[in-house]
Coordinates of N, CA and C in Angstrom, one line a residue:
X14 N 14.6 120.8 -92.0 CA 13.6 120.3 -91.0 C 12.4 121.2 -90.9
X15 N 12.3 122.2 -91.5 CA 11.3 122.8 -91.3 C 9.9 122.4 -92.5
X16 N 9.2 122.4 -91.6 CA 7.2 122.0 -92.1 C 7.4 120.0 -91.6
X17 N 8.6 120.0 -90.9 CA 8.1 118.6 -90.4 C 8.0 118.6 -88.9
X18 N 7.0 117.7 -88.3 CA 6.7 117.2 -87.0 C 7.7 117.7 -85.8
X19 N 7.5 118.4 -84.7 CA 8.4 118.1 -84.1 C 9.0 117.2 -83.3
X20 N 8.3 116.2 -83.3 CA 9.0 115.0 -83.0 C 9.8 114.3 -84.1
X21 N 9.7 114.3 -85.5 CA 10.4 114.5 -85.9 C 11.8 114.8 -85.9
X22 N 11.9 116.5 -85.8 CA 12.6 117.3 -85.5 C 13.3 117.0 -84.4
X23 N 13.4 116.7 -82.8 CA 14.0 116.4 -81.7 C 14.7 114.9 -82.1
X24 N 14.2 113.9 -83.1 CA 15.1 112.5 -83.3 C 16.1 112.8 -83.8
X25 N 15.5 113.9 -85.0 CA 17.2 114.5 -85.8 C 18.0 114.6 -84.9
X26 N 17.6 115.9 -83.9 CA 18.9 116.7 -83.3 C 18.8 116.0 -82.2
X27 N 18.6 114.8 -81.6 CA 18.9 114.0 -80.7 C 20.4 112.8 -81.6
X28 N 20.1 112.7 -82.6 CA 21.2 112.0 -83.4 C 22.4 112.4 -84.3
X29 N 22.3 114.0 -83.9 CA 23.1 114.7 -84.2 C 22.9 115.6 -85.3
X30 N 21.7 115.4 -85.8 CA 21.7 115.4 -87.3 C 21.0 117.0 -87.7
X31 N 22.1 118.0 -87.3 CA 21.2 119.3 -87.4 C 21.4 120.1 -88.9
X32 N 22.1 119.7 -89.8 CA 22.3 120.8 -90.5 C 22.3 119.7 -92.0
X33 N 22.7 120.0 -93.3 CA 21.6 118.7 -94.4 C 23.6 118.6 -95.0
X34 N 23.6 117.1 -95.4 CA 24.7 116.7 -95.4 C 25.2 116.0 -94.2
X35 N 25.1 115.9 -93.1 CA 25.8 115.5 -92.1 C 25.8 114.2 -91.9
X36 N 26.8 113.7 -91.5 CA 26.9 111.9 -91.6 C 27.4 111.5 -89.9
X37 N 26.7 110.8 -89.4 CA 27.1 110.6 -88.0 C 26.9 109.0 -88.1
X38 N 27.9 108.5 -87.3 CA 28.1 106.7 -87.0 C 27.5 106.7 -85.3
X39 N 26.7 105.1 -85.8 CA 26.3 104.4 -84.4 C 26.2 103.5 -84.3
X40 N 26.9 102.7 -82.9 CA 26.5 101.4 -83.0 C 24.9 100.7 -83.2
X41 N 24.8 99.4 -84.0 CA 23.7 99.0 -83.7 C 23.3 98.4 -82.4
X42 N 21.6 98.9 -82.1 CA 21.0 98.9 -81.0 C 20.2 99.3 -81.6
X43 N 18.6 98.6 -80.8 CA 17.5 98.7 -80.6 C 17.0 100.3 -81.2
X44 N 17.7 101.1 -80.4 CA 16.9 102.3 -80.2 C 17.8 103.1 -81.1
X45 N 18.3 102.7 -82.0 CA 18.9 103.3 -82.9 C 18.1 103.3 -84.3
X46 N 18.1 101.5 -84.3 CA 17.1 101.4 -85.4 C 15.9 101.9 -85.2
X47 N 15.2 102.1 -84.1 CA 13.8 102.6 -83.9 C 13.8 103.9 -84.4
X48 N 15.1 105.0 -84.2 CA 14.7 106.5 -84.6 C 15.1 106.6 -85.9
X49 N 15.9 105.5 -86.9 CA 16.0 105.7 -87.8 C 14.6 105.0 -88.5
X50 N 13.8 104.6 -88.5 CA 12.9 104.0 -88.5 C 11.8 104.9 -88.7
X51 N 11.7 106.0 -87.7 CA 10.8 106.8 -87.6 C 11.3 107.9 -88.7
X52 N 12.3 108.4 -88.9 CA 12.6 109.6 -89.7 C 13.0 108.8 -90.7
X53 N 13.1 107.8 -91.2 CA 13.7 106.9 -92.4 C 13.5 108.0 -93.7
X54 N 12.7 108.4 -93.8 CA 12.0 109.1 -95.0 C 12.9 110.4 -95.3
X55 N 13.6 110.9 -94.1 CA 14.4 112.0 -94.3 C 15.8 111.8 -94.1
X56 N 16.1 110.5 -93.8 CA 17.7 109.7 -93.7 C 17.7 108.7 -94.8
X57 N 19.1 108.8 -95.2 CA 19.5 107.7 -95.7 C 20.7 107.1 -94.9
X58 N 20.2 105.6 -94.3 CA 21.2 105.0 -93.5 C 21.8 103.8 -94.2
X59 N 22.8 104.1 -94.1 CA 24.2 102.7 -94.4 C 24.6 101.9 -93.2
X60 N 24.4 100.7 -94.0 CA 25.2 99.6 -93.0 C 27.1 99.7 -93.1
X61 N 27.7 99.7 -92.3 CA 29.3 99.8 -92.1 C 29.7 98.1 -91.8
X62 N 30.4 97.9 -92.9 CA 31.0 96.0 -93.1 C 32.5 97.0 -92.5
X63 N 33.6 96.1 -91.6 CA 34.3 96.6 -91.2 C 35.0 95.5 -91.8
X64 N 36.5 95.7 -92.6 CA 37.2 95.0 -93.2 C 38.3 94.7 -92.7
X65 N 38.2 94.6 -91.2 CA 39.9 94.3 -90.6 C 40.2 93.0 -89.8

């Protein structure tokens, strides 16, 4: 995270996402897609198909 934005910076660690490798789950919601939306460029997000 460092040389980016810090607003940037506060969506990471608002999403848990402080250290490189880390994988955190959330439900879909508005404001989920919104912050991944804005950091997209430094996330890679997967959709979860639940098979039960």
């Amino acid at each position: 995270m460092i040389g980016r934005p810090e607003k940037h910076r506060k969506i990471l660690r608002s999403m848990g996402l402080t250290k490189i490798n880390r994988a955190v789950e959330f439900e879909d919601a508005p404001s989920v897609r919104g912050m991944i939306n804005k950091v997209a460029h430094l996330v890679k997000a997967e959709e979860k198909i639940d098979e039960a």
